[in-house]
Amino acid sequence: MGAKLMSKVFVKTFGCRTNIVDSELIKAHLDNSLSSDEASADTIIINACTVTNGADSDVRNYANRMSALGKKVLFTGCGFESRGKELMEAGKVFGVFSPAKKAEIKELISRNSRFFENGSSDFVENHVISGFSKHSKGFVKIQEGCDFSCSYCIIPSVRGKSRSMSEEFIITQAKELIANGYTELVLTGTNIGSYGKDSGSSLGLLLQKLGALNGLKRIRLGSIEPSQIDNSFKECFGESWLERHLHIALQHTSQTMLNIMRRANKAHKDKELFLSLADMGFALGTDFIVAHPGESEQIWNEGLEAFKALPITHLHAFIYSKRDGTRSANMSEPIPNAKLAKERLNTLKQIASEHNLEFRKKKQKLDVFCEQKGKDGLYHGFDQFYNKIAIESNTDITKQWLEIDDYEIRPESNFAKINR
């Protein structure tokens, strides 16, 4: 039975880019055992996200469906600490294993008895992967864990304290991906801005070494905190390989709400930073949580006025979702009703959309990586400002780099025609 199960394994990924990397690490240890779809697989490995109660629900529902189909379901990922035992005891999954046990996946799959396999919470990856299925960009995980204690977030308790991969390992991983045709790399992790705090390095110093690699065209970054942009990072601002877009997590623009959220950033310093970066030509993205407990009309208006003053061109905004096990979940402060929360969310999205359109109207030459051809017959990619562009071309330009200065600015994205 064990050998048969090893022949057909499907890895289902929930959540962020870090989980995408973790799933590829699991796959790397499975060799030819992988199935390209759930239907033909005997074993399903769920790499779970647990950032919200909703994420837990999605994972649980998926596990139920797969189990009902007679699949052998194994569970890992961020949900290991928070939901693993619960799912195991409820009989929803066959086995649960710590993310630290990825290298032992073959042995775990071969087991014929239900299991719960614990592992160290301070593990660091050291396995090099060669590529990513269904992704034209290469992802490089540079650290694990987070040392912040934001009131709404469960991740530090499930991912552990921040710990960095060695520069040697990261460089080796990057070279492997470049050698396999990945000319754009995305640095990812739980909190990448904390890279090097435990090893005498920093994100900026790491970037300088990665930027010197032959064959690398562009480096993109995951989310960073405002306080993590130090001098070594600033030294990279003028480099051609650094994407001209930074995603800097604010979560709110009212200082009162930042205090409630136990955030480390300060609203007045955030404004100074964003205005300074905009003057350097960067497109700027951020996260924003709407309708967190305590977001009164006064706090909302305070935050809204501050938000309008920021040159935010990209926005990942979402309505607060209760996460059991966090401080926010136990707060007694009132929460705006669903209708009001949605209105506030849409207001922020509209402002960011208007800022993005104004930014694109500057009509700068675009350095575009064409990622794929869509069902609409057009080619789709992103420029150096992380703005989407659709391209009509009479030749295949998939995975090509293009310099485009003749293009049309449309409300949602840019558009260009290329004839070769």
mmCIF file with all atom_site columns, N, CA, C and O in Angstrom, residues 51-67:
data_model
loop_
_atom_site.group_PDB
_atom_site.id
_atom_site.type_symbol
_atom_site.label_atom_id
_atom_site.label_alt_id
_atom_site.label_comp_id
_atom_site.label_asym_id
_atom_site.label_entity_id
_atom_site.label_seq_id
_atom_site.pdbx_PDB_ins_code
_atom_site.Cartn_x
_atom_site.Cartn_y
_atom_site.Cartn_z
_atom_site.occupancy
_atom_site.B_iso_or_equiv
_atom_site.pdbx_formal_charge
_atom_site.auth_seq_id
_atom_site.auth_comp_id
_atom_site.auth_asym_id
_atom_site.auth_atom_id
_atom_site.pdbx_PDB_model_num
ATOM 1  N N  . VAL A 1 51 ? -3.933  32.220 8.569  1.00 0.00 ? 51 VAL A N  1
ATOM 2  C CA . VAL A 1 51 ? -3.857  33.632 8.931  1.00 0.00 ? 51 VAL A CA 1
ATOM 3  C C  . VAL A 1 51 ? -5.185  34.168 9.473  1.00 0.00 ? 51 VAL A C  1
ATOM 4  O O  . VAL A 1 51 ? -5.208  35.099 10.275 1.00 0.00 ? 51 VAL A O  1
ATOM 5  N N  . THR A 1 52 ? -6.314  33.579 9.050  1.00 0.00 ? 52 THR A N  1
ATOM 6  C CA . THR A 1 52 ? -7.619  33.993 9.563  1.00 0.00 ? 52 THR A CA 1
ATOM 7  C C  . THR A 1 52 ? -8.465  32.762 9.861  1.00 0.00 ? 52 THR A C  1
ATOM 8  O O  . THR A 1 52 ? -8.154  31.651 9.422  1.00 0.00 ? 52 THR A O  1
ATOM 9  N N  . ASN A 1 53 ? -9.574  32.969 10.580 1.00 0.00 ? 53 ASN A N  1
ATOM 10 C CA . ASN A 1 53 ? -10.518 31.874 10.787 1.00 0.00 ? 53 ASN A CA 1
ATOM 11 C C  . ASN A 1 53 ? -11.066 31.391 9.443  1.00 0.00 ? 53 ASN A C  1
ATOM 12 O O  . ASN A 1 53 ? -11.335 30.200 9.257  1.00 0.00 ? 53 ASN A O  1
ATOM 13 N N  . GLY A 1 54 ? -11.232 32.320 8.503  1.00 0.00 ? 54 GLY A N  1
ATOM 14 C CA . GLY A 1 54 ? -11.708 31.960 7.179  1.00 0.00 ? 54 GLY A CA 1
ATOM 15 C C  . GLY A 1 54 ? -10.740 31.035 6.457  1.00 0.00 ? 54 GLY A C  1
ATOM 16 O O  . GLY A 1 54 ? -11.156 30.108 5.761  1.00 0.00 ? 54 GLY A O  1
ATOM 17 N N  . ALA A 1 55 ? -9.454  31.314 6.606  1.00 0.00 ? 55 ALA A N  1
ATOM 18 C CA . ALA A 1 55 ? -8.438  30.455 5.989  1.00 0.00 ? 55 ALA A CA 1
ATOM 19 C C  . ALA A 1 55 ? -8.503  29.053 6.579  1.00 0.00 ? 55 ALA A C  1
ATOM 20 O O  . ALA A 1 55 ? -8.409  28.048 5.862  1.00 0.00 ? 55 ALA A O  1
ATOM 21 N N  . ASP A 1 56 ? -8.670  28.969 7.895  1.00 0.00 ? 56 ASP A N  1
ATOM 22 C CA . ASP A 1 56 ? -8.829  27.663 8.554  1.00 0.00 ? 56 ASP A CA 1
ATOM 23 C C  . ASP A 1 56 ? -10.041 26.916 7.996  1.00 0.00 ? 56 ASP A C  1
ATOM 24 O O  . ASP A 1 56 ? -10.001 25.707 7.761  1.00 0.00 ? 56 ASP A O  1
ATOM 25 N N  . SER A 1 57 ? -11.124 27.653 7.787  1.00 0.00 ? 57 SER A N  1
ATOM 26 C CA . SER A 1 57 ? -12.355 27.044 7.292  1.00 0.00 ? 57 SER A CA 1
ATOM 27 C C  . SER A 1 57 ? -12.167 26.499 5.881  1.00 0.00 ? 57 SER A C  1
ATOM 28 O O  . SER A 1 57 ? -12.621 25.394 5.561  1.00 0.00 ? 57 SER A O  1
ATOM 29 N N  . ASP A 1 58 ? -11.463 27.259 5.035  1.00 0.00 ? 58 ASP A N  1
ATOM 30 C CA . ASP A 1 58 ? -11.202 26.805 3.666  1.00 0.00 ? 58 ASP A CA 1
ATOM 31 C C  . ASP A 1 58 ? -10.401 25.501 3.667  1.00 0.00 ? 58 ASP A C  1
ATOM 32 O O  . ASP A 1 58 ? -10.698 24.569 2.908  1.00 0.00 ? 58 ASP A O  1
ATOM 33 N N  . VAL A 1 59 ? -9.388  25.467 4.520  1.00 0.00 ? 59 VAL A N  1
ATOM 34 C CA . VAL A 1 59 ? -8.548  24.265 4.604  1.00 0.00 ? 59 VAL A CA 1
ATOM 35 C C  . VAL A 1 59 ? -9.358  23.072 5.112  1.00 0.00 ? 59 VAL A C  1
ATOM 36 O O  . VAL A 1 59 ? -9.261  21.963 4.577  1.00 0.00 ? 59 VAL A O  1
ATOM 37 N N  . ARG A 1 60 ? -10.138 23.303 6.157  1.00 0.00 ? 60 ARG A N  1
ATOM 38 C CA . ARG A 1 60 ? -10.943 22.231 6.742  1.00 0.00 ? 60 ARG A CA 1
ATOM 39 C C  . ARG A 1 60 ? -11.941 21.669 5.722  1.00 0.00 ? 60 ARG A C  1
ATOM 40 O O  . ARG A 1 60 ? -12.117 20.442 5.608  1.00 0.00 ? 60 ARG A O  1
ATOM 41 N N  . ASN A 1 61 ? -12.583 22.557 4.969  1.00 0.00 ? 61 ASN A N  1
ATOM 42 C CA . ASN A 1 61 ? -13.549 22.112 3.959  1.00 0.00 ? 61 ASN A CA 1
ATOM 43 C C  . ASN A 1 61 ? -12.868 21.294 2.865  1.00 0.00 ? 61 ASN A C  1
ATOM 44 O O  . ASN A 1 61 ? -13.412 20.283 2.391  1.00 0.00 ? 61 ASN A O  1
ATOM 45 N N  . TYR A 1 62 ? -11.686 21.732 2.481  1.00 0.00 ? 62 TYR A N  1
ATOM 46 C CA . TYR A 1 62 ? -10.950 21.003 1.451  1.00 0.00 ? 62 TYR A CA 1
ATOM 47 C C  . TYR A 1 62 ? -10.555 19.615 1.961  1.00 0.00 ? 62 TYR A C  1
ATOM 48 O O  . TYR A 1 62 ? -10.689 18.611 1.243  1.00 0.00 ? 62 TYR A O  1
ATOM 49 N N  . ALA A 1 63 ? -10.081 19.554 3.198  1.00 0.00 ? 63 ALA A N  1
ATOM 50 C CA . ALA A 1 63 ? -9.701  18.273 3.793  1.00 0.00 ? 63 ALA A CA 1
ATOM 51 C C  . ALA A 1 63 ? -10.913 17.330 3.856  1.00 0.00 ? 63 ALA A C  1
ATOM 52 O O  . ALA A 1 63 ? -10.800 16.131 3.572  1.00 0.00 ? 63 ALA A O  1
ATOM 53 N N  . ASN A 1 64 ? -12.065 17.880 4.208  1.00 0.00 ? 64 ASN A N  1
ATOM 54 C CA . ASN A 1 64 ? -13.285 17.066 4.264  1.00 0.00 ? 64 ASN A CA 1
ATOM 55 C C  . ASN A 1 64 ? -13.626 16.482 2.896  1.00 0.00 ? 64 ASN A C  1
ATOM 56 O O  . ASN A 1 64 ? -13.976 15.305 2.773  1.00 0.00 ? 64 ASN A O  1
ATOM 57 N N  . ARG A 1 65 ? -13.528 17.312 1.861  1.00 0.00 ? 65 ARG A N  1
ATOM 58 C CA . ARG A 1 65 ? -13.862 16.857 0.510  1.00 0.00 ? 65 ARG A CA 1
ATOM 59 C C  . ARG A 1 65 ? -12.917 15.756 0.050  1.00 0.00 ? 65 ARG A C  1
ATOM 60 O O  . ARG A 1 65 ? -13.341 14.748 -0.521 1.00 0.00 ? 65 ARG A O  1
ATOM 61 N N  . MET A 1 66 ? -11.623 15.951 0.304  1.00 0.00 ? 66 MET A N  1
ATOM 62 C CA . MET A 1 66 ? -10.647 14.965 -0.138 1.00 0.00 ? 66 MET A CA 1
ATOM 63 C C  . MET A 1 66 ? -10.807 13.648 0.622  1.00 0.00 ? 66 MET A C  1
ATOM 64 O O  . MET A 1 66 ? -10.696 12.561 0.058  1.00 0.00 ? 66 MET A O  1
ATOM 65 N N  . SER A 1 67 ? -11.056 13.747 1.924  1.00 0.00 ? 67 SER A N  1
ATOM 66 C CA . SER A 1 67 ? -11.259 12.533 2.731  1.00 0.00 ? 67 SER A CA 1
ATOM 67 C C  . SER A 1 67 ? -12.499 11.779 2.272  1.00 0.00 ? 67 SER A C  1
ATOM 68 O O  . SER A 1 67 ? -12.510 10.548 2.209  1.00 0.00 ? 67 SER A O  1
#
